[in-house]
Tab-separated table of C-alpha atoms in Angstrom:
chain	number	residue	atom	x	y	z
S	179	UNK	CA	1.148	-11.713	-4.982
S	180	UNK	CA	-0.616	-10.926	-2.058
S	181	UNK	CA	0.633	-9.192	1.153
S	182	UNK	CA	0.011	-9.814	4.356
S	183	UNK	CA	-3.036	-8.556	5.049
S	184	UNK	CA	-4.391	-10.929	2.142
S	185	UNK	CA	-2.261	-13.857	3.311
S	186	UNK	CA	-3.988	-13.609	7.197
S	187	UNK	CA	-7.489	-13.170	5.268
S	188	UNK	CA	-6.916	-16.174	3.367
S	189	UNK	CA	-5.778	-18.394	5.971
S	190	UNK	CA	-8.684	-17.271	8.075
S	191	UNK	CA	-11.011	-18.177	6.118
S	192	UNK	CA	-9.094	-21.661	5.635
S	193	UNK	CA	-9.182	-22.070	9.244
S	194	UNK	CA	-13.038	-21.448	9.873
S	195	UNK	CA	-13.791	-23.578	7.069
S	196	UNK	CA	-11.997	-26.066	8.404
S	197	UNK	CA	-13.964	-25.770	11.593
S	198	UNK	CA	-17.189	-26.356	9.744
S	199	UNK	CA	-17.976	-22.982	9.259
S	200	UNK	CA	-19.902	-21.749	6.359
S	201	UNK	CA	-17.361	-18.635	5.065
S	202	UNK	CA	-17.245	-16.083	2.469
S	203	UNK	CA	-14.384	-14.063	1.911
S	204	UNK	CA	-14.962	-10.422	0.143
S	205	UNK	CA	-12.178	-8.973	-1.632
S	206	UNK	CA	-11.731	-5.592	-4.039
S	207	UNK	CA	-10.001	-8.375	-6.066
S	208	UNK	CA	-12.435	-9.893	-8.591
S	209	UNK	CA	-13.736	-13.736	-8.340
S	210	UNK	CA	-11.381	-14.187	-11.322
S	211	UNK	CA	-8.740	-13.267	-9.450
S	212	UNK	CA	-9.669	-14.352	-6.049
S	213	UNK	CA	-10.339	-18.105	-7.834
S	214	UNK	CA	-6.232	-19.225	-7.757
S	215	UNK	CA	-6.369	-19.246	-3.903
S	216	UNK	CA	-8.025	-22.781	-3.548
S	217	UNK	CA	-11.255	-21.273	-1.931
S	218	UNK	CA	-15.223	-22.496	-2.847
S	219	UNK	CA	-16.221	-20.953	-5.804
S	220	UNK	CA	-19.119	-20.205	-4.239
S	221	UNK	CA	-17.667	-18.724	-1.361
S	222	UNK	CA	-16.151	-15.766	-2.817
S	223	UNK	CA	-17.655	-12.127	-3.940
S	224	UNK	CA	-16.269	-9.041	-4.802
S	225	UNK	CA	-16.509	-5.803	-2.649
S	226	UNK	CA	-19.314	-3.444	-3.436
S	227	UNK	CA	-19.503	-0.991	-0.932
S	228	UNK	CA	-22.842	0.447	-2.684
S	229	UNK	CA	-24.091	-3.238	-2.199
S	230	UNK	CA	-22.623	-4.567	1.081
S	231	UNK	CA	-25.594	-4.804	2.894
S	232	UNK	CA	-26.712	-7.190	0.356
S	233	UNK	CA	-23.536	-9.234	0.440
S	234	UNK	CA	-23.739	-9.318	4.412
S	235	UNK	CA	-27.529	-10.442	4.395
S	236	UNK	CA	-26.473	-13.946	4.788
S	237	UNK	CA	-24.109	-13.466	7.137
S	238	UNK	CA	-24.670	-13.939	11.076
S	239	UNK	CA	-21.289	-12.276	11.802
S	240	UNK	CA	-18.740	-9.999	9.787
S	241	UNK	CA	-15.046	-9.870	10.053
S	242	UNK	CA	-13.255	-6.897	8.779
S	243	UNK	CA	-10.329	-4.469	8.821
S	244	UNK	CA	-8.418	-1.740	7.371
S	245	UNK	CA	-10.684	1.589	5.953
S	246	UNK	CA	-13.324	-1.719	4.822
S	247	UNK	CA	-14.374	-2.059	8.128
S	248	UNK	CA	-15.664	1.145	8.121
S	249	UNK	CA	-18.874	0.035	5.443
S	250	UNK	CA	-18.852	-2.784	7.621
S	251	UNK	CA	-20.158	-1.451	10.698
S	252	UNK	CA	-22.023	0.498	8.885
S	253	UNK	CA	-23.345	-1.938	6.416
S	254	UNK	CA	-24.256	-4.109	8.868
S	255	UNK	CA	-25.504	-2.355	11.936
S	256	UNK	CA	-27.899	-5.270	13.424
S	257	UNK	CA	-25.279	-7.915	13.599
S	258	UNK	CA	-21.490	-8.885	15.448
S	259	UNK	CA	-18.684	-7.069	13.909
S	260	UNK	CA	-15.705	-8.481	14.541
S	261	UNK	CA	-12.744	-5.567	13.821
S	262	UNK	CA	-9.711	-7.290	13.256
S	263	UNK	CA	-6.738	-4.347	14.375
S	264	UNK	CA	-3.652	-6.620	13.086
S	265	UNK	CA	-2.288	-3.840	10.944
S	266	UNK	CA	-1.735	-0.907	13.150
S	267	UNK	CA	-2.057	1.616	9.738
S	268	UNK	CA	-2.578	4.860	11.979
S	269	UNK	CA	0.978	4.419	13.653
S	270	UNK	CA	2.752	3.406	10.454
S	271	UNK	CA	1.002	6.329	8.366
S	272	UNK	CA	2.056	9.091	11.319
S	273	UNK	CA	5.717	8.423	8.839
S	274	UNK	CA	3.614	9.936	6.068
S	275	UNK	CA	3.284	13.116	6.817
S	276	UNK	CA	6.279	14.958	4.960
S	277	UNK	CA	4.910	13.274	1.539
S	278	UNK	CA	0.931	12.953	1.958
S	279	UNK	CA	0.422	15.864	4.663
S	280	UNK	CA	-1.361	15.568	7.521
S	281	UNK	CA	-5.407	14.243	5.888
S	282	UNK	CA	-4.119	10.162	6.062
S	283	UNK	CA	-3.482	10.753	9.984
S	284	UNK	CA	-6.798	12.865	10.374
S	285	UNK	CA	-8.845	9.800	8.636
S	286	UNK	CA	-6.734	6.882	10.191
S	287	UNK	CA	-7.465	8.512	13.281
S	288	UNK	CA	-11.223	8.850	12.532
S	289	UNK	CA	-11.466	5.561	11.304
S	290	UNK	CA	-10.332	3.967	14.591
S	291	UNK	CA	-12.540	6.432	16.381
S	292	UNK	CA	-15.382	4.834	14.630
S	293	UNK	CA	-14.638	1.154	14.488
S	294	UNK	CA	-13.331	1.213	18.007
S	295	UNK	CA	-16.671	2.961	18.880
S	296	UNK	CA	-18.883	0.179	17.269
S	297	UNK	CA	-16.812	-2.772	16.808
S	298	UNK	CA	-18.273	-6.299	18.769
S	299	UNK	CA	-14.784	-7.773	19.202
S	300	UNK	CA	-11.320	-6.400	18.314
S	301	UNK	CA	-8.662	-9.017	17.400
S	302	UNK	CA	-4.943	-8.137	17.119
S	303	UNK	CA	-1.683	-10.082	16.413
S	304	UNK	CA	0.409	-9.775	19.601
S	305	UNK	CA	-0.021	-9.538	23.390
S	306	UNK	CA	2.020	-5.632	22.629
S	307	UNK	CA	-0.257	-4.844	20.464
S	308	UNK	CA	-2.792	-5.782	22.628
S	309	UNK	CA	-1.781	-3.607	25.168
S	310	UNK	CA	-1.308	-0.314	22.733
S	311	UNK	CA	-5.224	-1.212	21.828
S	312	UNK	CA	-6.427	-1.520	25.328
S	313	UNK	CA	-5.534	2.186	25.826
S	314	UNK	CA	-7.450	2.891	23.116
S	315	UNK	CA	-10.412	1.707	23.988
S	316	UNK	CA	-10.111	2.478	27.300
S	317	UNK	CA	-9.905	6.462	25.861
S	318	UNK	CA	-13.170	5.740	24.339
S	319	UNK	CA	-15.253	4.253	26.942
S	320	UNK	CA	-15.199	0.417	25.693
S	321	UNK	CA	-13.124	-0.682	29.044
S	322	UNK	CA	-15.622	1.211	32.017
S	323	UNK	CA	-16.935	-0.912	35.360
S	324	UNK	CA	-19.637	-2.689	33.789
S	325	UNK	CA	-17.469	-4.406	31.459
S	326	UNK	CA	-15.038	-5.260	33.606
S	327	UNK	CA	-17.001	-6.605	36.135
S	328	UNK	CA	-18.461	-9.336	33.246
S	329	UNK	CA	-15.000	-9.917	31.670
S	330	UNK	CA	-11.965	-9.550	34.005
S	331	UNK	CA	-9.461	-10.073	31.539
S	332	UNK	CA	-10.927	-8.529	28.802
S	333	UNK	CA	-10.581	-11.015	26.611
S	334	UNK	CA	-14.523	-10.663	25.386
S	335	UNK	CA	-13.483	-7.449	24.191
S	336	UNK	CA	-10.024	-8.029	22.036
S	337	UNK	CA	-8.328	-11.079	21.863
S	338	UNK	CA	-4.984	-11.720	20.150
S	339	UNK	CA	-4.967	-14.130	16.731
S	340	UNK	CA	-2.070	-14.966	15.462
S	341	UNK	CA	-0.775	-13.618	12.077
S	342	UNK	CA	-1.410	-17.019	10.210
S	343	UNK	CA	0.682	-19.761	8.356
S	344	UNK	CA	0.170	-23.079	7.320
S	345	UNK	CA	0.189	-26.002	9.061
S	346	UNK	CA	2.874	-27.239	6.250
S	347	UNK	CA	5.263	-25.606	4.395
S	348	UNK	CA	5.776	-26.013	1.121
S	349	UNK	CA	9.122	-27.301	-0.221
S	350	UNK	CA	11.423	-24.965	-0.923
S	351	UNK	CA	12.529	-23.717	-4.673
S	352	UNK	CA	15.540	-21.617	-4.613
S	353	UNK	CA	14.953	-17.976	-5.895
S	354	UNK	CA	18.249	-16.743	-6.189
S	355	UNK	CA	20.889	-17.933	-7.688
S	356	UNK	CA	23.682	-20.119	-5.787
S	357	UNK	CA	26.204	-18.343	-3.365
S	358	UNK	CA	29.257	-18.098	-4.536
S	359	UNK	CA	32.475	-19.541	-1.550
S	360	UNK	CA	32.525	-17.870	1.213
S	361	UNK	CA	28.914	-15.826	0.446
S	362	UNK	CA	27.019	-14.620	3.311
S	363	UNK	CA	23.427	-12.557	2.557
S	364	UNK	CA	21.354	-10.358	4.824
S	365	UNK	CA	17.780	-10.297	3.843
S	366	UNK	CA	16.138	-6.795	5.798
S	367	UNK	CA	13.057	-7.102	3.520
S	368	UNK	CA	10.763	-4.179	2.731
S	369	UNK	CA	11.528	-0.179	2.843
S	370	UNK	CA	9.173	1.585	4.596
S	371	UNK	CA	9.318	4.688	5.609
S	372	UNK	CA	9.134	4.623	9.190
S	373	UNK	CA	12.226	1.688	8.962
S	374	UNK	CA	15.284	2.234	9.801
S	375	UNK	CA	18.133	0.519	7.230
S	376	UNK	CA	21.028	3.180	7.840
S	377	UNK	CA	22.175	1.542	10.603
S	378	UNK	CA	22.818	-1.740	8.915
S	379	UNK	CA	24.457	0.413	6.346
S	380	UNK	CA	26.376	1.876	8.319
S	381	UNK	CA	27.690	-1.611	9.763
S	382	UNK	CA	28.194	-3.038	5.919
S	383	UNK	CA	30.277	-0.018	4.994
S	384	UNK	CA	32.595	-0.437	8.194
S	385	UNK	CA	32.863	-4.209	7.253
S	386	UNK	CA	35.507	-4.858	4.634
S	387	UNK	CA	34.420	-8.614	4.383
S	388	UNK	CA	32.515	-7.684	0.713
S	389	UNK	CA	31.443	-11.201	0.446
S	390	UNK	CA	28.270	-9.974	2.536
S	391	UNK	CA	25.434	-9.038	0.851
S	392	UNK	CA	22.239	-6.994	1.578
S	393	UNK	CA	18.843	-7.867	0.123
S	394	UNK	CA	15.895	-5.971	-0.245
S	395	UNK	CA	12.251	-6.315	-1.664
S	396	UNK	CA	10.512	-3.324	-3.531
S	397	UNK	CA	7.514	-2.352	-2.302
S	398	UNK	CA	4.564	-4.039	-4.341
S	399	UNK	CA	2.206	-1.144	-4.510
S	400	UNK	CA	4.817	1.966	-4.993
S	401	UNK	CA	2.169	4.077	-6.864
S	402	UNK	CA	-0.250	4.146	-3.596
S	403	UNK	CA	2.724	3.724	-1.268
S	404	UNK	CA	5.624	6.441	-0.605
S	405	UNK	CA	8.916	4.906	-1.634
S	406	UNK	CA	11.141	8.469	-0.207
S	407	UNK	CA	12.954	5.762	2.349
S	408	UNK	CA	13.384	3.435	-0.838
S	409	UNK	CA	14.422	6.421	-2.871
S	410	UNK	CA	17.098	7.273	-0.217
S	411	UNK	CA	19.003	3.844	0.147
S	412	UNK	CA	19.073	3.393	-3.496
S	413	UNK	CA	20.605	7.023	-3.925
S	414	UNK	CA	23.407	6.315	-1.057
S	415	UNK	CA	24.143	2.394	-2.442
S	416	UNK	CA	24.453	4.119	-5.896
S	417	UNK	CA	27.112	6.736	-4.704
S	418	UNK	CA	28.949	4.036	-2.840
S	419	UNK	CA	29.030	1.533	-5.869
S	420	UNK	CA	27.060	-1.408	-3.888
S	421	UNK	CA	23.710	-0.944	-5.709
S	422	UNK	CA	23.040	-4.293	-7.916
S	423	UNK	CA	26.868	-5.144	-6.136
S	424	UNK	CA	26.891	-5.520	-2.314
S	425	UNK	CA	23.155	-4.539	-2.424
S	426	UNK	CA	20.177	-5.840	-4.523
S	427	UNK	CA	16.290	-5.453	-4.876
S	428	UNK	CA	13.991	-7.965	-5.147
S	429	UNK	CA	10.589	-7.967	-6.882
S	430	UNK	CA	7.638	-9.195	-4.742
S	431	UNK	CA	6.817	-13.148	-5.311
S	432	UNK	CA	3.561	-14.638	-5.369
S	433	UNK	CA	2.323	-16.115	-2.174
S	434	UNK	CA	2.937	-19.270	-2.192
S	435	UNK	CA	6.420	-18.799	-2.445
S	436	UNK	CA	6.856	-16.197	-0.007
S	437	UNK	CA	8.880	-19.142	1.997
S	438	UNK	CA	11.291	-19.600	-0.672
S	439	UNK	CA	13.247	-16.608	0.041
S	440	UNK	CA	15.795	-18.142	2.810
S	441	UNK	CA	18.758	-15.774	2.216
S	442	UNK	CA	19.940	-15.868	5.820
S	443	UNK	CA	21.218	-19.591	6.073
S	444	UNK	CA	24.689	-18.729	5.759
S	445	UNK	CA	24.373	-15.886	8.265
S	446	UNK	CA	22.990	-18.440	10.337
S	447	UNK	CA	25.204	-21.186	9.955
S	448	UNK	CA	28.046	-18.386	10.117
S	449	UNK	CA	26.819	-17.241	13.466
């Protein structure tokens, strides 16, 4: 069931392999768990962060993100550290602040401070994103004369990577069960605080079509992640008589059937 940090982590590693590259991927999941995701035995260790700097001794560079990537540039201070910014947590966790108060932004913030400080190369997962980054490193010194005098374009300093999917999909095993004539199903996905679903509600309410359908996923990790946005929709579909009706939840599926969930071919076909 992995997310998609995990999911970009796992095809990475795929991908170097695959270039001949001698990987290991270190996960708070244990080997146990780690060993259904069709990597090396050998090739996999669990996250220690009392013992990194023995788990890194083998390693000529290190590729890390999230809060991790804190031990890692500090685990591993004579070697390349590659910081990998895909998931922009600090912007998403500014949402936070009416549940968790204001310490998540304080260390999010700290935490970039530091790895943008230290970091050897900074990847990210689009050209925007890029951009939002650049500023940030620009605030802290990283883009200066000298720098840009050896690397124009800055690419030696953060580079974009793609989020990461197979070459191949898998084929595809239905889900949910068969539309019914004339069905038509919106998937919007995950509730996150900083998301906005009202609008679409608004739009279903005004539509008196009630052959379409909204579909949602729960969140997989609601004990470490605020559900108040979750909490919110389900209290509003409840009062209108749509929740399990016009609009449904769906429990997170394991990864390798995250394709499998292609709600939005009748809206497509509709359209």
């Amino acid at each position: 069931r992995l997310a998609g940090i995990g999911i970009r982590y796992l095809e990475l590693a795929r991908r170097l392999a695959g270039c001949g590259l001698d990987v290991v991927t270190i996960s708070p999941a244990s080997v146990e768990e780690m060993a259904a995701l069709g990597l090396p035995a050998g090739s996999l260790r669990q996250f220690d962060a009392q013992r990194l700097a023995d788990q890194l001794a083998d390693r000529e560079v290190v590729v890390a993100q999230g809060q991790l990537a804190n031990d890692a540039v500090l685990a591993a201070p004579d070697r390349p550290v590659v910081i990998d910014l895909y998931d922009p947590w600090l912007v998403e966790n500014l949402q936070y602040v009416e549940s968790l108060g204001l310490d998540p932004y304080r260390n999010d913030h700290a935490t970039w401070v530091l790895q943008m400080s230290r970091g050897d190369l900074f990847l990210c997962s689009s050209e925007e994103q890029r951009q939002f980054y650049l500023g940030f490193l620009s605030a802290l010194g990283r883009v200066n004369p000298h720098r840009l005098r050896e690397d124009p374009d800055l690419r030696g300093l953060i580079d974009v990577v793609p989020f990461g999917v197979p070459d191949h999909l898998p084929g595809h095993r239905p889900v949910l069960p068969a539309r019914s004539s004339g069905e038509r199903r919106i998937l919007f996905g995950g509730l996150y605080d900083w998301y906005d679903p009202f609008t679409l509600l608004d739009a279903l309410q005004r539509l008196e079509d009630r052959r379409w359908s909204l579909w949602l996923l729960r969140n997989p990790n609601p004990q470490a992640t605020p559900q108040r946005l979750f909490a919110e929709v389900e209290r509003r579909c409840r009062a209108l008589g749509w929740w399990d009706e016009r609009v449904h939840a769906l429990d997170w599926l394991p990864a390798d059937r995250r394709f499998d969930r292609r709600t939005v071919r009748g809206l497509l076909r509709s359209a």
